[in-house]
PDB file of C-alpha atoms in Angstrom:
ATOM      1  CA  ASP A   1     240.915 -98.597-110.132  1.00 60.00           C
ATOM      2  CA  ALA A   2     244.373 -98.155-111.643  1.00 65.00           C
ATOM      3  CA  LYS A   3     244.836 -98.236-115.409  1.00 84.00           C
ATOM      4  CA  THR A   4     246.755-101.089-117.021  1.00 91.00           C
ATOM      5  CA  THR A   5     248.744-101.291-120.231  1.00 92.00           C
ATOM      6  CA  GLN A   6     249.214-104.505-122.187  1.00 95.00           C
ATOM      7  CA  PRO A   7     250.650-105.282-125.630  1.00 95.00           C
ATOM      8  CA  PRO A   8     247.806-105.747-128.113  1.00 94.00           C
ATOM      9  CA  SER A   9     248.932-109.129-129.350  1.00 96.00           C
ATOM     10  CA  MET A  10     251.561-111.823-129.135  1.00 97.00           C
ATOM     11  CA  ASP A  11     252.249-115.220-130.644  1.00 96.00           C
ATOM     12  CA  CYS A  12     253.501-118.228-128.743  1.00 95.00           C
ATOM     13  CA  ALA A  13     254.698-121.660-129.846  1.00 96.00           C
ATOM     14  CA  GLU A  14     252.755-124.629-128.542  1.00 96.00           C
ATOM     15  CA  GLY A  15     254.516-126.250-125.604  1.00 96.00           C
ATOM     16  CA  ARG A  16     256.587-123.196-124.809  1.00 96.00           C
ATOM     17  CA  ALA A  17     256.045-120.763-121.965  1.00 97.00           C
ATOM     18  CA  ALA A  18     253.990-117.666-122.717  1.00 97.00           C
ATOM     19  CA  ASN A  19     254.989-114.559-120.771  1.00 97.00           C
ATOM     20  CA  LEU A  20     252.357-111.824-120.818  1.00 97.00           C
ATOM     21  CA  PRO A  21     253.424-108.429-119.468  1.00 97.00           C
ATOM     22  CA  CYS A  22     251.228-105.807-117.843  1.00 96.00           C
ATOM     23  CA  ASN A  23     252.127-102.321-116.661  1.00 95.00           C
ATOM     24  CA  HIS A  24     250.183-100.765-113.803  1.00 92.00           C
ATOM     25  CA  SER A  25     252.422 -97.924-112.689  1.00 92.00           C
ATOM     26  CA  THR A  26     249.635 -96.082-110.820  1.00 89.00           C
ATOM     27  CA  ILE A  27     248.655 -99.052-108.666  1.00 89.00           C
ATOM     28  CA  SER A  28     247.987 -98.193-105.039  1.00 85.00           C
ATOM     29  CA  GLY A  29     248.810-100.191-101.945  1.00 84.00           C
ATOM     30  CA  ASN A  30     245.481-101.937-101.496  1.00 82.00           C
ATOM     31  CA  GLU A  31     244.896-102.839-105.125  1.00 85.00           C
ATOM     32  CA  TYR A  32     245.175-106.396-106.400  1.00 88.00           C
ATOM     33  CA  VAL A  33     246.322-107.522-109.824  1.00 91.00           C
ATOM     34  CA  TYR A  34     243.826-109.848-111.503  1.00 92.00           C
ATOM     35  CA  TRP A  35     244.119-111.795-114.737  1.00 94.00           C
ATOM     36  CA  TYR A  36     241.175-113.065-116.765  1.00 93.00           C
ATOM     37  CA  ARG A  37     241.055-114.517-120.238  1.00 95.00           C
ATOM     38  CA  GLN A  38     238.303-114.788-122.802  1.00 92.00           C
ATOM     39  CA  ILE A  39     238.343-117.546-125.337  1.00 93.00           C
ATOM     40  CA  HIS A  40     236.388-116.804-128.484  1.00 88.00           C
ATOM     41  CA  SER A  41     232.607-116.971-127.945  1.00 82.00           C
ATOM     42  CA  GLN A  42     232.951-117.794-124.253  1.00 87.00           C
ATOM     43  CA  GLY A  43     232.542-115.811-121.048  1.00 88.00           C
ATOM     44  CA  PRO A  44     235.612-114.406-119.282  1.00 90.00           C
ATOM     45  CA  GLN A  45     237.521-116.966-117.229  1.00 92.00           C
ATOM     46  CA  TYR A  46     239.329-116.109-114.013  1.00 91.00           C
ATOM     47  CA  ILE A  47     242.999-117.128-114.063  1.00 95.00           C
ATOM     48  CA  ILE A  48     244.841-115.797-111.041  1.00 94.00           C
ATOM     49  CA  HIS A  49     245.276-112.769-108.804  1.00 92.00           C
ATOM     50  CA  GLY A  50     247.836-111.393-106.373  1.00 93.00           C
ATOM     51  CA  LEU A  51     248.744-108.451-104.186  1.00 92.00           C
ATOM     52  CA  LYS A  52     252.531-108.382-103.921  1.00 91.00           C
ATOM     53  CA  ASN A  53     253.780-111.948-103.612  1.00 90.00           C
ATOM     54  CA  ASN A  54     254.192-114.179-106.611  1.00 94.00           C
ATOM     55  CA  GLU A  55     251.307-116.612-107.026  1.00 96.00           C
ATOM     56  CA  THR A  56     250.936-119.948-108.769  1.00 97.00           C
ATOM     57  CA  ASN A  57     247.960-122.144-109.445  1.00 96.00           C
ATOM     58  CA  GLU A  58     247.103-124.964-111.813  1.00 94.00           C
ATOM     59  CA  MET A  59     246.637-122.572-114.705  1.00 94.00           C
ATOM     60  CA  ALA A  60     249.427-120.040-114.448  1.00 97.00           C
ATOM     61  CA  SER A  61     251.977-118.133-112.421  1.00 98.00           C
ATOM     62  CA  LEU A  62     251.840-114.447-111.600  1.00 98.00           C
ATOM     63  CA  ILE A  63     255.059-112.548-111.053  1.00 97.00           C
ATOM     64  CA  ILE A  64     254.682-109.069-109.545  1.00 96.00           C
ATOM     65  CA  THR A  65     257.678-106.737-109.430  1.00 96.00           C
ATOM     66  CA  GLU A  66     258.858-105.498-106.063  1.00 94.00           C
ATOM     67  CA  ASP A  67     257.582-101.971-106.754  1.00 94.00           C
ATOM     68  CA  ARG A  68     254.290-103.514-107.974  1.00 94.00           C
ATOM     69  CA  LYS A  69     254.273-101.294-111.050  1.00 94.00           C
ATOM     70  CA  SER A  70     254.242-104.234-113.421  1.00 95.00           C
ATOM     71  CA  SER A  71     253.487-107.929-113.517  1.00 96.00           C
ATOM     72  CA  THR A  72     253.851-110.926-115.793  1.00 97.00           C
ATOM     73  CA  LEU A  73     251.428-113.766-116.307  1.00 98.00           C
ATOM     74  CA  ILE A  74     253.209-116.978-117.202  1.00 98.00           C
ATOM     75  CA  LEU A  75     251.501-119.871-118.943  1.00 97.00           C
ATOM     76  CA  PRO A  76     254.175-122.540-118.420  1.00 96.00           C
ATOM     77  CA  HIS A  77     253.339-124.843-121.331  1.00 94.00           C
ATOM     78  CA  ALA A  78     251.018-123.113-123.763  1.00 96.00           C
ATOM     79  CA  THR A  79     248.519-125.254-125.647  1.00 96.00           C
ATOM     80  CA  LEU A  80     246.327-124.416-128.613  1.00 96.00           C
ATOM     81  CA  ARG A  81     243.404-124.099-126.174  1.00 95.00           C
ATOM     82  CA  ASP A  82     245.179-121.178-124.504  1.00 97.00           C
ATOM     83  CA  THR A  83     244.526-119.007-127.556  1.00 97.00           C
ATOM     84  CA  ALA A  84     242.443-116.162-126.112  1.00 96.00           C
ATOM     85  CA  VAL A  85     242.413-112.496-125.152  1.00 94.00           C
ATOM     86  CA  TYR A  86     244.114-112.029-121.788  1.00 96.00           C
ATOM     87  CA  TYR A  87     243.067-109.140-119.558  1.00 93.00           C
ATOM     88  CA  CYS A  88     245.126-107.650-116.749  1.00 94.00           C
ATOM     89  CA  ILE A  89     243.004-105.751-114.230  1.00 89.00           C
ATOM     90  CA  VAL A  90     243.849-103.827-111.099  1.00 87.00           C
ATOM     91  CA  ARG A  91     241.105-103.676-108.479  1.00 80.00           C
ATOM     92  CA  GLY A  92     240.861-102.267-104.995  1.00 71.00           C
ATOM     93  CA  VAL A  93     239.182-103.893-102.022  1.00 60.00           C
ATOM     94  CA  LYS A  94     236.243-101.585-102.542  1.00 58.00           C
ATOM     95  CA  ALA A  95     236.284-101.401-106.321  1.00 51.00           C
ATOM     96  CA  ALA A  96     234.080 -98.640-107.646  1.00 48.00           C
ATOM     97  CA  GLY A  97     230.654-100.153-108.111  1.00 50.00           C
ATOM     98  CA  ASN A  98     232.188-103.599-107.631  1.00 61.00           C
ATOM     99  CA  LYS A  99     232.220-103.920-111.377  1.00 70.00           C
ATOM    100  CA  LEU A 100     235.002-105.278-113.574  1.00 75.00           C
ATOM    101  CA  THR A 101     236.423-103.104-116.307  1.00 75.00           C
ATOM    102  CA  PHE A 102     238.464-104.771-119.024  1.00 78.00           C
ATOM    103  CA  GLY A 103     240.963-102.824-121.115  1.00 77.00           C
ATOM    104  CA  GLY A 104     242.083-103.915-124.551  1.00 81.00           C
ATOM    105  CA  GLY A 105     243.910-107.008-123.337  1.00 91.00           C
ATOM    106  CA  THR A 106     246.528-109.053-125.166  1.00 95.00           C
ATOM    107  CA  ARG A 107     245.355-111.291-127.961  1.00 95.00           C
ATOM    108  CA  VAL A 108     247.467-114.441-127.618  1.00 97.00           C
ATOM    109  CA  LEU A 109     247.720-116.842-130.506  1.00 97.00           C
ATOM    110  CA  VAL A 110     249.303-120.192-129.722  1.00 97.00           C
ATOM    111  CA  LYS A 111     250.715-121.752-132.877  1.00 96.00           C
ATOM    112  CA  PRO A 112     251.503-125.416-133.486  1.00 95.00           C
TER     113      PRO A 112
ATOM    114  CA  GLY B   1     231.410-128.034-108.839  1.00 56.00           C
ATOM    115  CA  ALA B   2     228.806-126.375-111.034  1.00 82.00           C
ATOM    116  CA  GLY B   3     229.678-122.998-112.407  1.00 93.00           C
ATOM    117  CA  VAL B   4     227.487-120.080-113.394  1.00 95.00           C
ATOM    118  CA  SER B   5     224.864-121.107-115.925  1.00 96.00           C
ATOM    119  CA  GLN B   6     222.830-118.934-118.240  1.00 97.00           C
ATOM    120  CA  SER B   7     219.867-119.555-120.473  1.00 97.00           C
ATOM    121  CA  PRO B   8     219.120-119.412-123.274  1.00 97.00           C
ATOM    122  CA  SER B   9     222.529-119.588-124.901  1.00 95.00           C
ATOM    123  CA  ASN B  10     221.184-117.826-127.967  1.00 96.00           C
ATOM    124  CA  LYS B  11     218.101-115.672-128.428  1.00 97.00           C
ATOM    125  CA  VAL B  12     216.870-114.130-131.655  1.00 97.00           C
ATOM    126  CA  THR B  13     213.981-111.726-131.360  1.00 97.00           C
ATOM    127  CA  GLU B  14     212.208-109.083-133.343  1.00 97.00           C
ATOM    128  CA  LYS B  15     212.511-105.405-132.627  1.00 97.00           C
ATOM    129  CA  GLY B  16     209.900-104.310-130.103  1.00 97.00           C
ATOM    130  CA  LYS B  17     209.534-107.667-128.377  1.00 98.00           C
ATOM    131  CA  ASP B  18     210.406-108.294-124.729  1.00 98.00           C
ATOM    132  CA  VAL B  19     213.060-110.830-123.727  1.00 98.00           C
ATOM    133  CA  GLU B  20     214.038-112.488-120.466  1.00 98.00           C
ATOM    134  CA  LEU B  21     217.512-113.811-119.785  1.00 98.00           C
ATOM    135  CA  ARG B  22     218.219-116.115-116.872  1.00 97.00           C
ATOM    136  CA  CYS B  23     221.274-116.581-114.666  1.00 97.00           C
ATOM    137  CA  ASP B  24     221.930-119.304-112.113  1.00 96.00           C
ATOM    138  CA  PRO B  25     224.904-118.270-109.965  1.00 95.00           C
ATOM    139  CA  ILE B  26     227.292-120.573-108.175  1.00 94.00           C
ATOM    140  CA  SER B  27     225.623-121.971-105.072  1.00 92.00           C
ATOM    141  CA  GLY B  28     226.476-119.924-101.994  1.00 90.00           C
ATOM    142  CA  HIS B  29     227.596-116.854-103.914  1.00 91.00           C
ATOM    143  CA  THR B  30     225.898-113.783-102.518  1.00 89.00           C
ATOM    144  CA  ALA B  31     226.921-111.331-105.228  1.00 90.00           C
ATOM    145  CA  LEU B  32     225.613-111.426-108.782  1.00 92.00           C
ATOM    146  CA  TYR B  33     226.524-109.170-111.714  1.00 93.00           C
ATOM    147  CA  TRP B  34     225.133-108.606-115.178  1.00 95.00           C
ATOM    148  CA  TYR B  35     227.356-107.288-117.967  1.00 93.00           C
ATOM    149  CA  ARG B  36     227.004-107.059-121.699  1.00 93.00           C
ATOM    150  CA  GLN B  37     229.621-107.267-124.384  1.00 90.00           C
ATOM    151  CA  SER B  38     229.145-106.047-127.914  1.00 87.00           C
ATOM    152  CA  LEU B  39     231.153-107.610-130.727  1.00 80.00           C
ATOM    153  CA  GLY B  40     234.857-106.946-130.219  1.00 74.00           C
ATOM    154  CA  GLN B  41     234.223-104.663-127.256  1.00 78.00           C
ATOM    155  CA  GLY B  42     234.988-104.816-123.562  1.00 79.00           C
ATOM    156  CA  LEU B  43     232.596-105.461-120.715  1.00 83.00           C
ATOM    157  CA  GLU B  44     229.788-103.010-119.990  1.00 88.00           C
ATOM    158  CA  PHE B  45     228.507-103.238-116.437  1.00 88.00           C
ATOM    159  CA  LEU B  46     224.727-103.328-116.104  1.00 93.00           C
ATOM    160  CA  ILE B  47     223.627-104.207-112.573  1.00 92.00           C
ATOM    161  CA  TYR B  48     224.934-105.716-109.339  1.00 90.00           C
ATOM    162  CA  PHE B  49     223.080-107.600-106.579  1.00 91.00           C
ATOM    163  CA  GLN B  50     224.552-108.208-103.141  1.00 87.00           C
ATOM    164  CA  GLY B  51     222.547-110.205-100.647  1.00 84.00           C
ATOM    165  CA  ASN B  52     219.437-108.355 -99.513  1.00 83.00           C
ATOM    166  CA  SER B  53     220.841-104.922-100.284  1.00 85.00           C
ATOM    167  CA  ALA B  54     219.287-102.668-102.888  1.00 87.00           C
ATOM    168  CA  PRO B  55     220.871-103.474-106.254  1.00 89.00           C
ATOM    169  CA  ASP B  56     223.345-101.145-107.940  1.00 88.00           C
ATOM    170  CA  LYS B  57     221.509-100.287-111.146  1.00 90.00           C
ATOM    171  CA  SER B  58     223.907 -97.582-112.248  1.00 87.00           C
ATOM    172  CA  GLY B  59     224.886 -99.387-115.448  1.00 89.00           C
ATOM    173  CA  LEU B  60     221.439-100.017-116.885  1.00 93.00           C
ATOM    174  CA  PRO B  61     221.352 -98.105-120.192  1.00 93.00           C
ATOM    175  CA  SER B  62     217.652 -97.258-120.167  1.00 94.00           C
ATOM    176  CA  ASP B  63     214.404 -97.901-118.338  1.00 95.00           C
ATOM    177  CA  ARG B  64     213.696-100.698-120.800  1.00 97.00           C
ATOM    178  CA  PHE B  65     216.197-102.771-118.840  1.00 97.00           C
ATOM    179  CA  SER B  66     215.377-104.302-115.473  1.00 96.00           C
ATOM    180  CA  ALA B  67     216.588-107.194-113.395  1.00 96.00           C
ATOM    181  CA  GLU B  68     215.512-109.067-110.352  1.00 95.00           C
ATOM    182  CA  ARG B  69     217.020-111.686-108.155  1.00 94.00           C
ATOM    183  CA  THR B  70     214.617-113.984-106.380  1.00 84.00           C
ATOM    184  CA  GLY B  71     215.504-115.682-103.130  1.00 81.00           C
ATOM    185  CA  GLY B  72     219.044-114.445-103.340  1.00 78.00           C
ATOM    186  CA  SER B  73     219.871-116.920-106.072  1.00 91.00           C
ATOM    187  CA  VAL B  74     218.513-116.971-109.631  1.00 95.00           C
ATOM    188  CA  SER B  75     218.406-113.684-111.511  1.00 97.00           C
ATOM    189  CA  THR B  76     216.421-112.592-114.533  1.00 97.00           C
ATOM    190  CA  LEU B  77     217.388-109.704-116.797  1.00 98.00           C
ATOM    191  CA  THR B  78     214.432-108.333-118.745  1.00 98.00           C
ATOM    192  CA  ILE B  79     214.683-106.105-121.778  1.00 98.00           C
ATOM    193  CA  GLN B  80     211.422-104.551-122.892  1.00 98.00           C
ATOM    194  CA  ARG B  81     210.683-103.303-126.401  1.00 98.00           C
ATOM    195  CA  THR B  82     214.046-104.530-127.676  1.00 98.00           C
ATOM    196  CA  GLN B  83     216.012-102.418-130.121  1.00 97.00           C
ATOM    197  CA  GLN B  84     218.698-103.474-132.584  1.00 96.00           C
ATOM    198  CA  GLU B  85     221.355-101.776-130.485  1.00 94.00           C
ATOM    199  CA  ASP B  86     220.504-104.197-127.668  1.00 96.00           C
ATOM    200  CA  SER B  87     222.142-106.984-129.679  1.00 96.00           C
ATOM    201  CA  ALA B  88     225.101-108.222-127.659  1.00 96.00           C
ATOM    202  CA  VAL B  89     226.303-111.065-125.462  1.00 95.00           C
ATOM    203  CA  TYR B  90     224.819-110.732-121.987  1.00 97.00           C
ATOM    204  CA  LEU B  91     227.125-112.132-119.324  1.00 96.00           C
ATOM    205  CA  CYS B  92     226.314-113.019-115.751  1.00 96.00           C
ATOM    206  CA  ALA B  93     228.937-113.397-113.035  1.00 94.00           C
ATOM    207  CA  SER B  94     228.791-114.294-109.370  1.00 92.00           C
ATOM    208  CA  SER B  95     231.190-113.947-106.488  1.00 90.00           C
ATOM    209  CA  LEU B  96     231.304-115.217-102.958  1.00 87.00           C
ATOM    210  CA  GLY B  97     230.980-111.847-101.305  1.00 76.00           C
ATOM    211  CA  THR B  98     231.618-108.234-102.043  1.00 62.00           C
ATOM    212  CA  GLY B  99     234.258-105.864-103.292  1.00 56.00           C
ATOM    213  CA  TRP B 100     237.262-107.573-104.715  1.00 61.00           C
ATOM    214  CA  ASP B 101     236.104-111.176-104.485  1.00 75.00           C
ATOM    215  CA  THR B 102     236.797-113.085-107.669  1.00 84.00           C
ATOM    216  CA  GLN B 103     233.956-112.982-110.157  1.00 88.00           C
ATOM    217  CA  TYR B 104     233.151-116.172-112.058  1.00 91.00           C
ATOM    218  CA  PHE B 105     231.367-115.802-115.354  1.00 93.00           C
ATOM    219  CA  GLY B 106     228.731-117.815-117.121  1.00 95.00           C
ATOM    220  CA  PRO B 107     228.915-118.638-120.832  1.00 94.00           C
ATOM    221  CA  GLY B 108     226.644-115.746-121.762  1.00 95.00           C
ATOM    222  CA  THR B 109     223.465-115.324-123.772  1.00 97.00           C
ATOM    223  CA  ARG B 110     223.899-114.063-127.314  1.00 96.00           C
ATOM    224  CA  LEU B 111     220.963-111.761-128.069  1.00 97.00           C
ATOM    225  CA  THR B 112     220.208-110.792-131.643  1.00 97.00           C
ATOM    226  CA  VAL B 113     217.480-108.245-132.301  1.00 97.00           C
ATOM    227  CA  LEU B 114     216.322-108.231-135.903  1.00 96.00           C
TER     228      LEU B 114
END
């Protein structure tokens, strides 16, 4: 699976949009971009995933650049409950061992 | 619908004792994964079950660790002769099928070995 790079931390004001970047310059054609988050003392929570088209669900939007070398997770109206570590993962259809590997992630702190 | 559930939520045990951790996957999910996460660390893959296939045990750290999945649903992770370094949060995840299908996690079991 391709390696990802994320900023270690970012702050966001409550009610504002949070834009979380992720670089995955070595992504290959059949690899998907996945986002998970982990709120303190909880298990990881799936957010969204995409291949090359932008995706939106009830939690977030995922914007993938045309060359697919980077993406941005957008939380449209951040709340205090969105404070968590956000992980960007790139996985192929036949991910090695089918296991998930989390990098360092971005620690997001939503402030009132 | 119901998500992945795990029990117990917390387990404190003494060094040398055996422990069993339980995972109930989402109904209909054929794939089940066990991971562990030490404080402030990322996920460490332990074992993966897919349907009736032989499990992928490549992540089990020692022969003290074993897991089974009965009837293709509930799974039990057993740690024998626990050691202090086994202290971690043990996470279970399930997915509908194989490969890149989205994995949904349970809340975890926090194991503390004294």
